[in-house]
XYZ file of C-alpha atoms in Angstrom:
398
model
C 2.372 -24.832 -21.550
C 3.936 -21.427 -22.073
C 7.264 -20.463 -20.543
C 6.844 -19.114 -17.016
C 7.861 -15.450 -16.893
C 7.291 -12.927 -14.134
C 8.127 -9.234 -14.056
C 6.353 -6.746 -11.773
C 6.806 -4.157 -14.541
C 4.732 -6.096 -17.098
C 1.353 -4.529 -17.861
C -0.242 -7.977 -18.168
C 0.829 -8.632 -14.558
C -0.824 -5.364 -13.530
C -4.059 -6.494 -15.187
C -4.148 -9.953 -13.571
C -1.079 -11.396 -11.837
C -2.781 -14.278 -10.081
C -2.500 -17.059 -12.712
C 1.229 -16.289 -12.908
C 1.498 -16.323 -9.111
C -0.138 -19.771 -8.999
C 2.443 -21.090 -11.454
C 5.279 -19.522 -9.486
C 4.141 -21.267 -6.291
C 3.750 -24.592 -8.076
C 6.650 -24.594 -10.543
C 9.260 -22.127 -9.308
C 8.914 -21.127 -5.636
C 12.381 -19.589 -5.972
C 12.047 -17.937 -9.372
C 14.896 -16.263 -11.235
C 14.426 -13.419 -13.715
C 17.782 -13.219 -15.462
C 16.897 -10.196 -17.600
C 15.975 -8.003 -14.633
C 18.419 -9.660 -12.230
C 16.160 -10.626 -9.338
C 14.750 -13.665 -7.540
C 11.110 -14.008 -6.438
C 9.633 -15.851 -3.463
C 5.929 -16.592 -3.917
C 4.884 -19.077 -1.210
C 3.384 -17.790 2.016
C 5.819 -19.451 4.411
C 8.853 -18.256 2.450
C 7.576 -14.675 2.195
C 6.762 -14.533 5.912
C 10.142 -15.993 6.872
C 11.914 -13.428 4.671
C 9.956 -10.594 6.286
C 11.053 -11.785 9.711
C 14.702 -12.445 8.776
C 16.271 -8.998 8.401
C 19.777 -10.436 8.756
C 19.660 -12.454 5.520
C 17.047 -10.356 3.695
C 18.162 -6.748 4.045
C 15.952 -3.718 3.398
C 18.883 -1.304 3.180
C 18.738 -1.031 -0.638
C 15.018 -0.213 -0.709
C 11.820 -2.110 -1.387
C 11.507 -1.358 -5.112
C 13.370 -2.854 -8.062
C 13.606 0.557 -9.743
C 17.312 1.274 -10.288
C 16.688 4.971 -9.591
C 15.134 4.139 -6.209
C 17.474 1.315 -5.178
C 20.855 1.166 -3.535
C 22.440 2.440 -0.319
C 20.705 5.826 -0.630
C 17.162 4.406 -0.930
C 16.304 5.680 2.551
C 16.295 9.231 1.188
C 12.876 8.602 -0.338
C 11.754 5.503 1.590
C 12.857 6.441 5.105
C 12.985 3.539 7.584
C 11.350 1.236 5.004
C 14.838 1.129 3.457
C 16.816 0.640 6.674
C 18.094 -2.245 8.776
C 18.825 -2.169 12.514
C 20.084 -0.139 14.256
C 19.169 2.752 11.903
C 15.694 1.302 11.410
C 14.939 1.162 15.123
C 16.177 4.707 15.720
C 14.159 6.225 12.898
C 11.032 4.198 13.520
C 11.200 4.973 17.222
C 11.242 8.699 16.552
C 8.407 8.763 14.013
C 6.193 6.159 15.700
C 5.122 8.736 18.273
C 2.674 10.012 15.682
C 1.127 6.578 15.224
C 0.433 5.330 18.720
C -2.942 3.510 19.092
C -4.271 6.427 21.133
C -3.220 9.055 18.602
C -4.665 7.051 15.701
C -7.968 6.487 17.556
C -8.213 10.227 18.207
C -8.266 10.810 14.442
C -11.563 8.943 13.902
C -13.971 11.892 14.347
C -12.001 14.032 11.892
C -11.684 11.159 9.391
C -15.449 10.648 9.564
C -16.038 14.355 9.015
C -13.786 14.334 5.949
C -15.394 11.161 4.575
C -18.876 12.632 4.938
C -17.861 15.847 3.199
C -16.425 14.023 0.180
C -19.353 11.605 0.079
C -21.884 14.456 0.210
C -20.232 16.054 -2.803
C -20.082 12.748 -4.706
C -23.710 11.786 -4.026
C -24.933 15.169 -5.242
C -24.274 13.873 -8.770
C -25.919 11.048 -10.712
C -22.561 9.300 -10.976
C -19.051 9.860 -9.692
C -15.555 8.423 -9.883
C -15.039 6.393 -6.736
C -11.264 6.978 -6.914
C -11.066 10.607 -8.006
C -13.985 11.867 -5.924
C -13.653 9.811 -2.734
C -10.996 7.101 -2.321
C -8.216 9.338 -3.638
C -9.248 12.365 -1.615
C -9.815 10.965 1.877
C -6.362 9.372 2.475
C -4.666 12.429 0.989
C -6.594 14.672 3.376
C -5.780 12.504 6.394
C -2.060 12.312 5.625
C -1.992 16.015 4.731
C -3.542 17.000 8.034
C -1.091 14.757 9.868
C 2.004 16.233 8.245
C 0.698 19.746 7.618
C -0.025 20.045 3.873
C -2.663 22.808 3.509
C -5.909 22.075 1.586
C -4.916 24.303 -1.344
C -1.836 22.146 -2.050
C -3.329 18.667 -1.664
C -4.507 18.025 -5.226
C -1.043 18.890 -6.533
C 0.735 16.749 -3.932
C -1.536 13.833 -4.837
C -0.867 14.375 -8.561
C 2.870 14.250 -7.876
C 2.540 11.127 -5.709
C 0.593 9.395 -8.510
C 3.455 10.169 -10.881
C 5.935 8.673 -8.411
C 4.293 5.224 -8.599
C 3.283 5.180 -12.297
C 5.426 3.065 -14.630
C 5.518 3.304 -18.415
C 5.010 0.141 -20.439
C 8.320 -1.427 -21.443
C 10.334 0.720 -19.034
C 11.905 -0.922 -15.968
C 12.623 2.193 -13.943
C 11.145 5.483 -12.757
C 9.992 7.388 -15.882
C 11.119 11.005 -16.447
C 7.782 12.374 -15.190
C 8.272 10.455 -11.947
C 11.779 11.849 -11.510
C 10.469 15.375 -12.064
C 7.697 14.728 -9.535
C 10.258 13.565 -6.968
C 12.260 16.770 -7.388
C 9.101 18.879 -7.137
C 8.008 17.111 -3.948
C 11.501 17.437 -2.513
C 11.461 21.190 -3.090
C 7.972 21.437 -1.596
C 8.972 19.522 1.544
C 12.164 21.567 1.955
C 10.091 24.746 1.943
C 7.618 23.180 4.378
C 10.408 22.234 6.797
C 11.826 25.753 6.683
C 8.374 27.188 7.396
C 7.774 24.785 10.332
C 11.182 25.527 11.798
C 10.369 29.224 11.772
C 6.732 28.796 12.806
C 6.048 25.437 14.534
C 2.501 24.073 14.528
C 0.874 20.998 16.067
C 1.371 18.760 12.993
C 3.644 15.725 12.709
C 6.294 17.601 10.711
C 6.781 20.067 13.562
C 6.825 17.194 16.039
C 9.573 15.447 14.042
C 11.671 18.618 13.972
C 11.420 18.738 17.765
C 11.653 14.973 18.412
C 14.587 13.851 20.524
C 15.628 10.563 22.116
C 18.671 10.696 24.385
C 19.918 13.783 22.559
C 19.390 12.205 19.121
C 17.424 14.282 16.609
C 16.371 13.751 13.010
C 18.129 15.568 10.180
C 16.158 17.455 7.541
C 17.016 14.747 4.988
C 15.640 12.081 7.321
C 12.410 13.997 7.851
C 12.027 14.569 4.108
C 12.517 10.859 3.496
C 9.715 10.166 5.961
C 7.438 12.702 4.236
C 8.073 10.988 0.884
C 7.181 7.673 2.483
C 3.978 9.094 3.953
C 2.673 10.513 0.709
C 3.187 7.210 -1.131
C 2.750 4.500 1.511
C 0.222 6.472 3.537
C -1.791 7.796 0.625
C -1.518 5.531 -2.416
C -1.952 2.193 -0.646
C -5.083 3.232 1.288
C -6.616 4.689 -1.875
C -5.999 1.374 -3.597
C -7.391 -0.616 -0.650
C -10.651 1.353 -0.789
C -10.898 0.975 -4.562
C -10.131 -2.740 -4.476
C -12.787 -3.304 -1.792
C -15.367 -1.354 -3.799
C -14.500 -3.185 -7.038
C -14.362 -6.755 -5.743
C -17.619 -6.486 -3.824
C -19.243 -5.224 -7.038
C -17.634 -8.033 -9.064
C -18.954 -10.609 -6.563
C -22.646 -9.681 -6.134
C -23.359 -12.177 -3.352
C -20.543 -10.623 -1.317
C -21.561 -7.059 -2.226
C -24.938 -7.583 -0.580
C -23.471 -8.622 2.784
C -22.050 -5.287 4.050
C -24.817 -3.288 2.371
C -27.372 -5.256 4.391
C -25.278 -5.777 7.523
C -22.505 -3.239 8.316
C -21.000 -5.748 10.751
C -19.385 -7.264 7.636
C -17.230 -4.180 7.049
C -14.145 -5.412 9.001
C -14.269 -8.702 7.068
C -14.721 -6.723 3.835
C -11.469 -4.894 4.567
C -9.469 -7.948 5.633
C -10.629 -10.140 2.757
C -9.739 -7.374 0.306
C -6.288 -7.124 1.871
C -5.906 -10.854 1.324
C -7.555 -11.265 -2.062
C -6.073 -8.261 -3.887
C -3.693 -6.346 -1.669
C -2.515 -2.847 -2.557
C 1.162 -3.703 -2.080
C 1.889 -6.669 -4.330
C 5.623 -7.006 -3.818
C 8.527 -5.688 -1.767
C 12.208 -6.118 -2.577
C 15.054 -7.191 -0.323
C 18.813 -7.751 -0.730
C 20.371 -11.123 0.082
C 23.249 -10.519 2.502
C 24.511 -14.093 2.296
C 24.008 -17.128 0.066
C 20.491 -18.421 0.786
C 19.591 -22.051 0.069
C 15.878 -22.582 -0.492
C 13.867 -25.180 -2.462
C 16.956 -26.655 -4.172
C 18.090 -23.211 -5.313
C 20.823 -20.890 -4.068
C 20.259 -17.142 -4.017
C 23.739 -15.574 -4.090
C 24.723 -12.867 -1.644
C 24.208 -9.419 -3.164
C 21.233 -10.386 -5.351
C 17.837 -8.699 -5.136
C 14.937 -10.812 -3.850
C 11.279 -9.945 -4.434
C 8.752 -10.984 -1.784
C 5.535 -11.484 -3.760
C 2.984 -10.544 -1.118
C 0.059 -10.828 -3.531
C 0.961 -14.447 -4.178
C 1.504 -15.290 -0.507
C -2.060 -14.157 0.199
C -3.417 -16.626 -2.375
C -1.317 -19.613 -1.263
C -3.500 -22.714 -1.229
C -1.289 -24.162 1.506
C -2.661 -21.533 3.905
C -5.995 -20.316 2.515
C -8.984 -22.442 1.563
C -10.454 -21.574 -1.850
C -7.803 -18.834 -2.178
C -9.146 -17.492 -5.475
C -12.652 -16.945 -4.062
C -13.566 -13.543 -2.604
C -15.347 -14.574 0.593
C -16.427 -12.166 3.339
C -17.210 -15.147 5.585
C -13.602 -16.334 5.553
C -12.421 -17.544 8.945
C -10.639 -15.227 11.352
C -7.870 -17.819 11.616
C -7.115 -17.467 7.898
C -7.404 -13.681 7.881
C -4.782 -13.490 10.619
C -2.301 -15.024 8.145
C -2.448 -12.253 5.545
C 0.952 -10.856 4.609
C -0.261 -7.479 3.339
C 1.273 -5.378 6.126
C 4.404 -7.488 6.511
C 5.755 -9.167 9.629
C 8.454 -8.547 12.192
C 10.403 -5.291 12.468
C 8.999 -3.948 9.227
C 5.325 -4.540 10.035
C 3.571 -1.520 8.525
C 3.597 1.398 10.951
C 0.439 2.792 9.350
C -1.588 -0.441 9.342
C -3.986 0.707 12.065
C -4.484 4.074 10.360
C -5.155 2.444 6.968
C -7.702 0.107 8.524
C -9.334 2.992 10.392
C -9.642 5.198 7.312
C -11.039 2.336 5.249
C -13.513 1.275 7.937
C -14.821 4.808 8.463
C -15.185 5.431 4.733
C -17.030 2.148 4.127
C -19.266 2.737 7.149
C -20.292 6.110 5.775
C -20.893 4.588 2.361
C -23.158 1.757 3.507
C -25.046 4.196 5.741
C -26.014 6.189 2.638
C -25.865 3.652 -0.189
C -28.282 0.741 -0.669
C -26.686 -0.513 -3.871
C -24.167 0.500 -6.523
C -22.885 -0.298 -9.979
C -19.567 0.328 -11.743
C -19.323 1.169 -15.454
C -16.852 -1.426 -16.846
C -15.908 0.696 -19.858
C -14.592 3.458 -17.606
C -12.451 1.314 -15.313
C -8.742 2.205 -15.453
C -5.962 0.444 -13.563
C -2.826 1.914 -12.064
C 0.426 0.684 -13.618
C 2.990 0.426 -10.841
C 5.783 -1.964 -9.910
C 4.730 -2.278 -6.246
C 1.149 -1.029 -5.963
C -1.979 -2.596 -7.471
C -5.286 -0.804 -7.763
C -7.474 1.482 -9.819
C -7.053 4.938 -11.277
C -10.775 5.262 -12.075
C -13.970 3.451 -11.007
C -17.021 5.265 -12.484
C -19.860 4.545 -10.055
C -23.612 5.008 -9.853
C -25.428 4.406 -6.580
C -28.889 3.790 -5.205
C -29.158 5.873 -2.042
C -31.154 4.884 1.012
């Protein structure tokens, strides 16, 4: 048997990480990569416990292994995702006002309108790119309307956000194009903040400038960090969720037929995709103390990777974990680790689910069947995010 190696930068991991994940769970539940200097936890119980234990597994150095995006200043581009209490609670408390259940639910009519507009344009052609023409546009529009990015700027903001997550083969850090994109986005957001301060609107950016709790207000740097987080976490991951759902249903014809015949399967379609091939495959932490686990000791100060994609395939928790099954039990689906647990449970989880549900509902209302051209499929190469850059699609309309 070959030597067990795992690196979230490796292109072969981007193509299919799951055989490696199975070996990690079986052979090295506390895996050490000496070259890159990190540990990896791959079993469901260990990943969930690490999510919940912010005292031993700190987020303060960021959730990526990229040297350029790690360290005590990671919150500048990752906002409260790269904070521990009490900073985390303060920041999350201020921004969460834009993500209350009521405010998210109020977005549904507009999300449906946007989804229909993009779908109309896509179905006017014999074939279309599911990512470029639909899945990449809808989340960008929703986030843009939330934070106040005008329609004319959205394609460019999405292009820059794609560059932020792309990783070059053989390079274990943010590539130069990603660094340039970060500077360009930073300049764009700085201008946007200045404009909102002079001319407030009803978007989330204006609300954050005005937000106050007991006299405490956000700085411009804190708001810009949140905007960076929104364009990556709020845009990229939902795009990948939609693409992964579309792809895996197509790759599993018996499952593809279920939501196309019965739209009641759509919630299960979303949740099983989150389990089977989640957008966010890993998140990093920093050990604050020596951690003993499975006969290993993770020294204080070392980086620890929580392999979410592996946790969701753990045979100790999920029956037939490598089978894409839209009839999977609710009890199992409640165990998925895709949105995290505890204090860092994803603030945008309800919005991501809403966007995906609305988009899939509109699709199955119009589409009786579809096919994907294998030769045109392109994957994203990212250290944290897994999904597709292109899914050329032809459909049979109703």
